[in-house]
Short mmCIF file of C-alpha atoms in Angstrom, two decimals:
data_model
loop_
_atom_site.label_atom_id
_atom_site.label_comp_id
_atom_site.label_asym_id
_atom_site.label_seq_id
_atom_site.Cartn_x
_atom_site.Cartn_y
_atom_site.Cartn_z
CA MET A 1219 22.51 -28.28 7.40
CA SER A 1220 22.04 -26.29 10.65
CA PHE A 1221 22.99 -22.69 11.56
CA LYS A 1222 25.43 -24.15 14.11
CA SER A 1223 27.35 -25.98 11.27
CA LEU A 1224 27.97 -22.63 9.71
CA GLY A 1225 30.19 -21.57 12.56
CA LEU A 1226 27.89 -19.17 14.37
CA ILE A 1227 28.34 -18.46 18.17
CA PRO A 1228 25.78 -19.51 20.79
CA GLU A 1229 24.36 -16.05 21.22
CA LEU A 1230 23.50 -15.64 17.56
CA LEU A 1231 22.13 -19.32 17.38
CA LYS A 1232 19.78 -18.44 20.27
CA ALA A 1233 18.62 -15.24 18.52
CA VAL A 1234 18.07 -17.15 15.21
CA SER A 1235 16.04 -19.73 17.12
CA LYS A 1236 13.97 -17.15 18.86
CA GLN A 1237 13.03 -15.78 15.49
CA GLY A 1238 11.64 -19.24 14.58
CA TYR A 1239 14.30 -20.32 11.97
CA THR A 1240 15.74 -23.82 12.11
CA THR A 1241 17.67 -24.30 8.91
CA PRO A 1242 19.68 -21.72 6.78
CA SER A 1243 18.57 -20.83 3.32
CA PRO A 1244 20.86 -21.44 0.30
CA ILE A 1245 22.26 -17.84 0.28
CA GLN A 1246 22.90 -18.11 4.02
CA GLU A 1247 24.72 -21.38 3.55
CA LYS A 1248 26.91 -19.79 0.95
CA THR A 1249 27.58 -16.37 2.44
CA ILE A 1250 27.99 -16.81 6.27
CA PRO A 1251 31.10 -19.04 6.23
CA ILE A 1252 32.83 -16.80 3.50
CA ILE A 1253 32.01 -13.55 5.45
CA LEU A 1254 33.29 -15.09 8.68
CA GLU A 1255 36.63 -15.73 6.92
CA GLY A 1256 36.88 -11.97 6.35
CA LYS A 1257 36.54 -12.07 2.57
CA ASP A 1258 34.83 -9.61 0.28
CA VAL A 1259 31.64 -10.86 -1.28
CA LEU A 1260 29.76 -10.02 -4.44
CA ALA A 1261 26.37 -11.85 -4.07
CA SER A 1262 23.26 -12.01 -6.27
CA ALA A 1263 20.07 -13.43 -4.58
CA GLN A 1264 16.39 -13.61 -5.34
CA THR A 1265 14.49 -11.27 -3.00
CA GLY A 1266 12.93 -13.21 -0.12
CA THR A 1267 15.76 -15.71 0.19
CA GLY A 1268 17.03 -14.49 3.59
CA LYS A 1269 19.99 -12.52 2.32
CA THR A 1270 19.70 -9.90 5.13
CA ALA A 1271 20.55 -12.57 7.66
CA GLY A 1272 23.07 -13.89 5.27
CA PHE A 1273 25.16 -10.77 5.94
CA THR A 1274 23.92 -9.50 9.30
CA LEU A 1275 24.68 -12.65 11.28
CA PRO A 1276 28.43 -12.97 10.32
CA LEU A 1277 28.78 -9.19 10.52
CA LEU A 1278 27.71 -9.20 14.15
CA GLN A 1279 29.90 -12.15 14.96
CA ILE A 1280 32.94 -10.43 13.56
CA LEU A 1281 32.22 -7.26 15.53
CA ASN A 1282 31.54 -9.19 18.75
CA ALA A 1283 34.91 -10.99 18.51
CA THR A 1284 36.89 -7.67 18.48
CA ARG A 1285 37.44 -5.58 21.52
CA LYS A 1286 34.91 -2.78 22.17
CA GLN A 1287 36.21 0.74 22.10
CA ARG A 1288 35.19 3.11 24.79
CA HIS A 1289 33.14 5.52 22.66
CA ARG A 1290 31.88 2.96 20.21
CA PRO A 1291 32.80 4.44 16.80
CA ILE A 1292 30.79 3.25 13.76
CA ARG A 1293 32.53 0.03 12.79
CA ALA A 1294 29.94 -1.40 10.29
CA LEU A 1295 27.90 0.51 7.75
CA ILE A 1296 24.94 -0.88 5.93
CA LEU A 1297 23.79 1.22 2.98
CA THR A 1298 20.26 0.69 1.51
CA PRO A 1299 18.46 2.60 -1.19
CA THR A 1300 15.04 3.18 0.66
CA ARG A 1301 13.77 4.17 4.01
CA GLU A 1302 11.62 1.15 4.34
CA LEU A 1303 14.50 -1.23 3.54
CA ALA A 1304 16.65 0.58 5.99
CA ALA A 1305 14.18 0.24 8.74
CA GLN A 1306 13.68 -3.40 8.14
CA VAL A 1307 17.37 -4.14 7.88
CA HIS A 1308 17.87 -2.50 11.16
CA GLU A 1309 15.07 -4.43 12.73
CA ASN A 1310 16.92 -7.62 11.76
CA VAL A 1311 20.18 -6.34 13.16
CA ARG A 1312 18.45 -5.46 16.33
CA ASP A 1313 16.78 -8.97 16.65
CA TYR A 1314 19.95 -10.92 15.91
CA SER A 1315 22.09 -8.79 18.23
CA GLN A 1316 19.80 -9.02 21.30
CA PHE A 1317 22.15 -11.35 23.14
CA LEU A 1318 25.34 -9.47 22.26
CA ASP A 1319 26.91 -6.25 23.49
CA ILE A 1320 26.30 -4.55 20.14
CA LYS A 1321 24.61 -1.20 19.70
CA SER A 1322 22.94 -0.17 16.36
CA THR A 1323 20.72 2.42 14.88
CA VAL A 1324 19.11 3.49 11.62
CA ILE A 1325 19.11 6.88 9.86
CA PHE A 1326 17.07 8.07 6.91
CA GLY A 1327 15.34 11.26 5.65
CA GLY A 1328 11.88 12.43 6.14
CA VAL A 1329 12.10 12.49 9.96
CA ASN A 1330 13.72 14.74 12.49
CA ALA A 1331 17.50 14.31 12.52
CA LYS A 1332 18.16 15.42 16.03
CA PRO A 1333 17.17 12.04 17.73
CA GLN A 1334 19.41 10.30 15.27
CA ILE A 1335 22.28 12.56 16.00
CA ARG A 1336 21.81 11.96 19.73
CA THR A 1337 21.92 8.16 19.29
CA ILE A 1338 25.04 8.22 17.10
CA ARG A 1339 26.94 10.43 19.58
CA GLY A 1340 26.04 8.06 22.39
CA GLY A 1341 28.03 5.43 20.57
CA ILE A 1342 26.98 2.76 18.13
CA ASP A 1343 28.76 -0.31 16.46
CA VAL A 1344 26.36 -0.82 13.45
CA LEU A 1345 24.79 2.03 11.41
CA VAL A 1346 22.06 1.26 8.73
CA ALA A 1347 21.48 4.21 6.55
CA THR A 1348 20.25 5.68 3.24
CA PRO A 1349 22.85 7.70 1.22
CA GLY A 1350 21.13 11.06 1.53
CA ARG A 1351 20.68 11.34 5.29
CA LEU A 1352 24.11 9.67 5.90
CA LEU A 1353 25.96 12.39 3.87
CA ASP A 1354 23.80 15.09 5.31
CA LEU A 1355 24.76 14.15 8.89
CA GLU A 1356 28.45 13.64 7.89
CA ASN A 1357 28.47 17.10 6.40
CA GLN A 1358 27.12 18.40 9.79
CA GLY A 1359 29.96 16.69 11.56
CA ALA A 1360 27.39 14.45 13.37
CA LEU A 1361 29.18 11.30 12.44
CA SER A 1362 32.44 9.81 11.27
CA LEU A 1363 33.08 6.79 8.99
CA GLY A 1364 36.85 6.77 9.69
CA ARG A 1365 36.71 3.62 11.85
CA VAL A 1366 34.41 1.51 9.58
CA GLU A 1367 35.66 -2.05 9.30
CA ILE A 1368 32.77 -3.70 7.32
CA LEU A 1369 30.75 -2.05 4.52
CA VAL A 1370 27.52 -3.63 3.19
CA LEU A 1371 25.84 -2.23 0.03
CA ASP A 1372 22.36 -3.87 0.09
CA GLU A 1373 20.26 -3.76 -3.11
CA ALA A 1374 23.12 -2.13 -4.84
CA ASP A 1375 21.45 -2.33 -8.33
CA ARG A 1376 18.50 -0.28 -7.01
CA MET A 1377 20.83 2.33 -5.61
CA LEU A 1378 22.40 2.70 -9.08
CA ASP A 1379 18.88 2.79 -10.71
CA MET A 1380 17.99 5.69 -8.28
CA GLY A 1381 21.09 7.70 -9.15
CA PHE A 1382 23.09 7.06 -5.90
CA LEU A 1383 26.37 6.27 -7.69
CA ARG A 1384 28.02 9.60 -6.85
CA ASP A 1385 26.76 9.39 -3.28
CA ILE A 1386 28.18 5.88 -2.84
CA LYS A 1387 31.55 7.03 -4.10
CA ARG A 1388 31.57 9.86 -1.60
CA VAL A 1389 30.67 7.63 1.24
CA ILE A 1390 33.47 5.13 0.26
CA SER A 1391 36.05 8.01 0.17
CA MET A 1392 35.24 8.72 3.83
CA MET A 1393 36.16 5.24 5.04
CA PRO A 1394 39.45 3.29 5.62
CA LYS A 1395 40.77 1.58 2.57
CA GLN A 1396 41.39 -1.62 4.56
CA ARG A 1397 37.97 -2.95 5.28
CA GLN A 1398 35.72 -5.84 4.43
CA ASN A 1399 33.21 -5.20 1.67
CA LEU A 1400 29.85 -7.03 1.02
CA LEU A 1401 27.86 -6.11 -2.07
CA PHE A 1402 24.42 -7.64 -2.48
CA SER A 1403 22.39 -7.12 -5.68
CA ALA A 1404 19.37 -8.72 -7.31
CA THR A 1405 21.13 -8.66 -10.62
CA PHE A 1406 24.68 -8.85 -11.94
CA SER A 1407 24.39 -5.96 -14.60
CA LYS A 1408 27.36 -4.40 -16.20
CA ASP A 1409 26.97 -1.37 -13.97
CA ILE A 1410 27.06 -3.62 -10.87
CA LYS A 1411 30.17 -5.42 -12.06
CA LYS A 1412 31.78 -2.05 -12.79
CA LEU A 1413 30.92 -0.73 -9.24
CA ALA A 1414 32.15 -4.03 -7.70
CA GLU A 1415 35.54 -3.64 -9.49
CA GLY A 1416 36.11 -0.26 -7.77
CA ILE A 1417 35.15 -1.41 -4.42
CA LEU A 1418 35.76 -5.13 -3.74
CA ASN A 1419 39.14 -6.74 -3.11
CA ARG A 1420 39.35 -10.22 -4.70
CA PRO A 1421 35.68 -10.95 -3.87
CA VAL A 1422 34.12 -14.31 -3.69
CA LEU A 1423 31.17 -14.39 -6.28
CA ILE A 1424 27.97 -16.07 -4.89
CA GLU A 1425 24.79 -16.65 -6.94
CA ALA A 1426 21.91 -18.20 -5.05
CA GLU A 1427 19.48 -17.76 -7.96
CA PRO A 1428 20.00 -17.37 -11.66
CA GLU A 1429 20.21 -13.64 -12.77
CA ASN A 1430 16.88 -11.89 -13.29
CA THR A 1431 14.73 -14.84 -12.39
CA THR A 1432 11.37 -14.69 -10.60
CA ALA A 1433 10.59 -16.84 -7.51
CA GLU A 1434 9.59 -20.35 -8.63
CA LYS A 1435 6.46 -20.46 -6.46
CA VAL A 1436 5.05 -17.15 -7.94
CA ASN A 1437 2.05 -17.94 -10.30
CA GLN A 1438 2.27 -15.21 -12.90
CA LYS A 1439 -0.50 -14.25 -15.32
CA THR A 1440 -1.59 -11.28 -17.31
CA TYR A 1441 -5.21 -9.99 -17.99
CA ARG A 1442 -5.59 -8.03 -21.16
CA VAL A 1443 -7.85 -5.12 -20.40
CA ASP A 1444 -8.56 -1.56 -21.57
CA ALA A 1445 -6.93 1.13 -19.39
CA GLY A 1446 -10.37 2.61 -18.38
CA ASP A 1447 -11.43 -0.94 -17.07
CA LYS A 1448 -8.53 -1.49 -14.78
CA VAL A 1449 -10.09 -0.07 -11.58
CA GLU A 1450 -13.34 -2.23 -12.06
CA VAL A 1451 -11.18 -5.29 -12.78
CA THR A 1452 -9.06 -4.71 -9.81
CA ILE A 1453 -12.18 -4.45 -7.55
CA LYS A 1454 -13.68 -7.52 -9.03
CA LEU A 1455 -10.52 -9.60 -8.49
CA ILE A 1456 -10.31 -8.55 -4.88
CA ALA A 1457 -13.94 -8.86 -4.09
CA ASP A 1458 -14.59 -12.15 -6.03
CA GLY A 1459 -11.46 -13.78 -4.50
CA ASN A 1460 -12.16 -12.35 -1.11
CA TRP A 1461 -8.47 -11.40 -1.01
CA LYS A 1462 -7.34 -10.16 2.39
CA GLN A 1463 -3.89 -8.87 1.69
CA VAL A 1464 -2.99 -7.35 -1.70
CA LEU A 1465 -0.03 -5.23 -2.70
CA ILE A 1466 -0.76 -3.14 -5.91
CA PHE A 1467 1.81 -1.41 -8.00
CA THR A 1468 1.26 1.74 -10.11
CA ARG A 1469 3.84 3.78 -12.13
CA THR A 1470 2.86 7.14 -10.66
CA LYS A 1471 2.10 8.68 -7.29
CA HIS A 1472 -1.06 10.20 -8.53
CA ARG A 1473 -2.35 6.98 -9.91
CA ALA A 1474 -1.52 5.36 -6.54
CA ASN A 1475 -3.58 7.90 -4.61
CA LYS A 1476 -6.59 7.82 -6.97
CA LEU A 1477 -6.69 3.96 -7.04
CA SER A 1478 -6.58 3.81 -3.20
CA GLU A 1479 -9.37 6.36 -3.02
CA LYS A 1480 -11.52 4.20 -5.44
CA LEU A 1481 -10.81 1.11 -3.48
CA VAL A 1482 -12.02 2.71 -0.26
CA LYS A 1483 -15.12 3.93 -2.01
CA ALA A 1484 -15.84 0.32 -3.13
CA GLY A 1485 -15.65 -0.83 0.45
CA ILE A 1486 -12.13 -2.21 0.37
CA SER A 1487 -9.79 -0.80 2.98
CA SER A 1488 -6.60 0.63 1.35
CA ALA A 1489 -3.69 3.06 1.71
CA ALA A 1490 -1.16 4.52 -0.70
CA ILE A 1491 2.57 4.54 -0.11
CA HIS A 1492 4.97 6.59 -2.32
CA GLY A 1493 7.65 9.27 -2.21
CA ASN A 1494 5.33 12.21 -1.59
CA LYS A 1495 3.89 10.67 1.55
CA SER A 1496 5.59 11.62 4.89
CA GLN A 1497 7.66 9.08 6.60
CA GLY A 1498 5.12 8.84 9.40
CA ALA A 1499 2.26 8.13 6.85
CA ARG A 1500 4.35 5.53 5.06
CA THR A 1501 5.24 3.81 8.26
CA LYS A 1502 1.57 3.84 9.44
CA ALA A 1503 0.34 2.46 6.11
CA LEU A 1504 2.90 -0.40 6.13
CA ALA A 1505 2.08 -1.18 9.70
CA GLY A 1506 -1.60 -1.35 9.03
CA PHE A 1507 -0.97 -3.63 5.99
CA LYS A 1508 1.17 -6.02 7.79
CA GLY A 1509 -1.20 -6.10 10.76
CA ASN A 1510 -4.12 -7.02 8.33
CA LYS A 1511 -5.92 -3.82 9.29
CA ILE A 1512 -5.72 -2.65 5.68
CA ARG A 1513 -6.54 -5.07 2.89
CA VAL A 1514 -4.80 -3.21 -0.01
CA LEU A 1515 -1.52 -1.26 -0.11
CA VAL A 1516 -1.08 0.63 -3.34
CA ALA A 1517 2.49 1.62 -4.04
CA THR A 1518 4.87 3.01 -6.48
CA ASP A 1519 8.24 1.35 -7.19
CA ILE A 1520 9.72 2.98 -4.12
CA ALA A 1521 8.24 -0.10 -2.31
CA ALA A 1522 9.29 -2.74 -4.80
CA ARG A 1523 12.62 -3.44 -2.94
CA GLY A 1524 11.92 -2.14 0.54
CA LEU A 1525 9.00 -4.23 1.69
CA ASP A 1526 9.32 -7.43 3.68
CA ILE A 1527 5.80 -8.84 4.19
CA PRO A 1528 5.73 -12.45 5.28
CA LEU A 1529 3.44 -14.83 3.27
CA LEU A 1530 2.10 -12.07 1.08
CA PRO A 1531 -0.33 -13.84 -1.27
CA HIS A 1532 -1.26 -11.46 -3.93
CA VAL A 1533 0.60 -8.76 -6.07
CA ILE A 1534 -1.14 -6.81 -8.80
CA ASN A 1535 0.73 -4.82 -11.41
CA PHE A 1536 -2.09 -2.21 -12.03
CA GLU A 1537 0.41 -0.64 -14.57
CA LEU A 1538 3.50 -2.42 -15.96
CA PRO A 1539 6.79 -0.84 -14.99
CA ASN A 1540 8.78 0.98 -17.79
CA ILE A 1541 12.01 -0.69 -16.56
CA PRO A 1542 11.58 -4.50 -17.06
CA GLU A 1543 13.85 -5.40 -14.03
CA ASP A 1544 11.41 -3.67 -11.82
CA TYR A 1545 8.78 -6.32 -12.73
CA VAL A 1546 11.05 -8.91 -11.06
CA HIS A 1547 11.41 -6.83 -7.94
CA ARG A 1548 7.67 -6.12 -7.76
CA ILE A 1549 6.55 -9.64 -7.95
CA GLY A 1550 9.38 -10.74 -5.68
CA ARG A 1551 7.29 -9.41 -2.77
CA THR A 1552 5.29 -12.53 -2.97
CA GLY A 1553 6.35 -16.19 -3.12
CA ARG A 1554 9.02 -15.45 -0.50
CA ALA A 1555 10.95 -17.91 1.73
CA GLY A 1556 9.30 -21.04 0.15
CA ALA A 1557 5.72 -19.69 0.18
CA SER A 1558 3.52 -19.69 -2.81
CA GLY A 1559 2.10 -16.52 -4.22
CA GLU A 1560 0.22 -14.99 -7.21
CA ALA A 1561 1.29 -12.08 -9.41
CA ILE A 1562 -1.24 -10.57 -11.77
CA SER A 1563 -0.59 -7.88 -14.37
CA LEU A 1564 -3.36 -5.80 -15.95
CA VAL A 1565 -2.09 -4.98 -19.46
CA ASP A 1566 -3.64 -2.46 -21.82
CA VAL A 1567 -2.65 -2.01 -25.41
CA ASN A 1568 -0.35 0.98 -24.74
CA GLU A 1569 1.85 -1.33 -22.60
CA LYS A 1570 2.56 -3.95 -25.18
CA GLU A 1571 6.19 -2.93 -25.50
CA TYR A 1572 6.67 -3.04 -21.71
CA LEU A 1573 5.25 -6.60 -21.72
CA ARG A 1574 7.63 -7.73 -24.45
CA ASP A 1575 10.62 -6.24 -22.67
CA ILE A 1576 9.57 -8.10 -19.46
CA GLU A 1577 9.14 -11.48 -21.35
CA LYS A 1578 12.42 -10.92 -23.02
CA LEU A 1579 14.12 -10.37 -19.58
CA LEU A 1580 12.38 -13.43 -18.08
CA GLY A 1581 13.07 -15.63 -21.21
CA GLU A 1582 9.43 -16.78 -21.21
CA LYS A 1583 6.02 -15.74 -22.37
CA LEU A 1584 3.47 -14.93 -19.68
CA SER A 1585 0.17 -16.56 -19.80
CA SER A 1586 -2.63 -14.17 -20.96
CA GLU A 1587 -6.26 -14.20 -20.16
CA ILE A 1588 -9.42 -12.09 -20.77
CA ILE A 1589 -12.11 -11.57 -18.18
CA ALA A 1590 -15.61 -12.09 -19.36
CA GLY A 1591 -17.44 -8.74 -19.44
CA PHE A 1592 -14.10 -6.82 -19.76
CA GLU A 1593 -12.93 -7.72 -23.21
CA PRO A 1594 -10.45 -5.21 -24.58
CA THR A 1595 -11.30 -3.13 -27.67
CA ALA A 1596 -7.97 -3.87 -29.19
CA LYS A 1597 -5.47 -6.66 -29.16
CA LEU A 1598 -1.86 -6.09 -28.02
CA ASP A 1599 -0.88 -6.18 -31.71
CA GLY A 1600 -3.14 -3.24 -32.25
CA SER A 1601 -5.88 -5.10 -34.19
CA LYS A 1602 -9.51 -5.42 -33.29
CA PRO A 1603 -10.38 -8.56 -31.37
CA LYS A 1604 -12.60 -11.23 -33.00
CA GLN A 1605 -16.16 -11.25 -31.62
CA GLY A 1606 -17.55 -14.24 -29.73
CA GLY A 1607 -16.36 -16.35 -26.87
CA GLY A 1608 -15.60 -15.33 -23.36
CA GLY A 1609 -18.79 -13.32 -22.73
CA SER A 1610 -19.89 -9.96 -24.02
CA ARG A 1611 -20.39 -6.51 -22.61
CA ASN A 1612 -23.69 -5.32 -21.36
CA LYS A 1613 -23.02 -1.91 -22.59
CA LYS A 1614 -21.38 -0.50 -25.60
CA LYS A 1615 -17.73 0.37 -25.13
CA LYS A 1616 -16.87 3.99 -25.36
CA PRO A 1617 -13.46 5.42 -25.86
CA ARG A 1618 -12.04 6.75 -22.71
CA PRO A 1619 -9.57 9.79 -22.52
CA GLN A 1620 -6.27 8.92 -20.87
CA SER A 1621 -5.97 10.72 -17.54
CA ASN A 1622 -2.17 10.48 -17.43
CA SER A 1623 0.01 11.62 -20.31
CA ASN A 1624 2.45 8.79 -19.70
CA GLN A 1625 -0.25 6.34 -20.68
CA ASN A 1626 -0.06 7.16 -24.47
CA SER A 1627 2.42 5.08 -26.32
CA GLY A 1628 4.62 8.08 -27.29
CA GLY A 1629 4.80 9.17 -23.62
CA GLN A 1630 5.71 5.64 -22.63
CA ASN A 1631 8.47 5.33 -25.25
CA LYS A 1632 9.93 8.67 -24.10
CA SER A 1633 9.71 7.60 -20.48
CA ARG A 1634 11.51 4.31 -21.32
CA ASN A 1635 14.23 6.02 -23.13
CA LYS A 1636 14.75 8.48 -20.42
CA ASN A 1637 14.93 5.71 -17.73
CA ARG A 1638 17.28 3.63 -19.78
CA ASN A 1639 19.55 6.48 -20.52
CA ARG A 1640 19.66 7.24 -16.58
CA ARG A 1641 20.40 3.61 -15.88
CA ARG A 1642 23.32 3.64 -18.20
#
């Protein structure tokens, strides 16, 4: 099947071709014709399947077919959970609309709002935004959503996880009731289905991948290690494998900073990206990573959904996430668009429950290995490992104090319960 067979106009076909794409992905095949018919959509798709183009291309065609108004009110709103994702979605909108008379912009927090306000007041057709900055500018009277014809909620499940439900409802109350709604989510949780019921009008249900599955071409494995050995193991994996581009996930901002610093001291170029970093620092780090000027990007889960890095070969879970769905989103950064990738998780004894939750979600048991010279002092079941095989330590193992209170099992259980209650 070709993009032309989906009913796209020549200007969009030219833009798609310029981006180097020749055939549509499964999610694009399913969504583009339905959206062009003006129907609401509830779509679930594995990350890296091309879903952004799946809603951007038909959205642009619909707007292009209707008469432009003199002052260009906002006619399409794309809402995303993170700044990075907002920036990347807008980049796609801009690329695909380059041969159309369509104006767009992106707004998010962490940067000066004045240039954003000037652009909006100059007239735009498509606005890509994060909820916080959108409501802030609306409260200031800097924008109006009263003429929105198409609403897209991208990564809707992540927005719910981040506590944006109330903001989403406020945004929806500011728009006309008669509009087309497109809701995209990595999972079809009960919360997502409930949200969809309140927003969508007789939607077409589209599933490009089974719920909560990981990319087929991602080779997943776990290494059982002690928490105190994780830094050394990480350095060994990167150095021995001569890995040139690695995305590493930690649970905390502090851990991301410390790990990045230790990698740099070991001669491995690295940068950290998380919520405490300024938007300028986050943008610079991501650009350096994409441009292969930085070998390692250490991130918290703020980056699990928002990063689009073509052909990323390696992802390391330095610490397992306390919400199992986040594991799917983390490793979804690799193995994208048909490419192969590797996802490695370093698991210590205090993370055994996290691992079990992840395996339960995936419906499979992840392969587990031990690195010679870094044998853990305790098995995941809490017992002492049997001696012999797989190499031995050159020095006697000493107990190491935990540097983060969330790394003791009680702290983790408390954190997990807190997160789960929040997600409910």
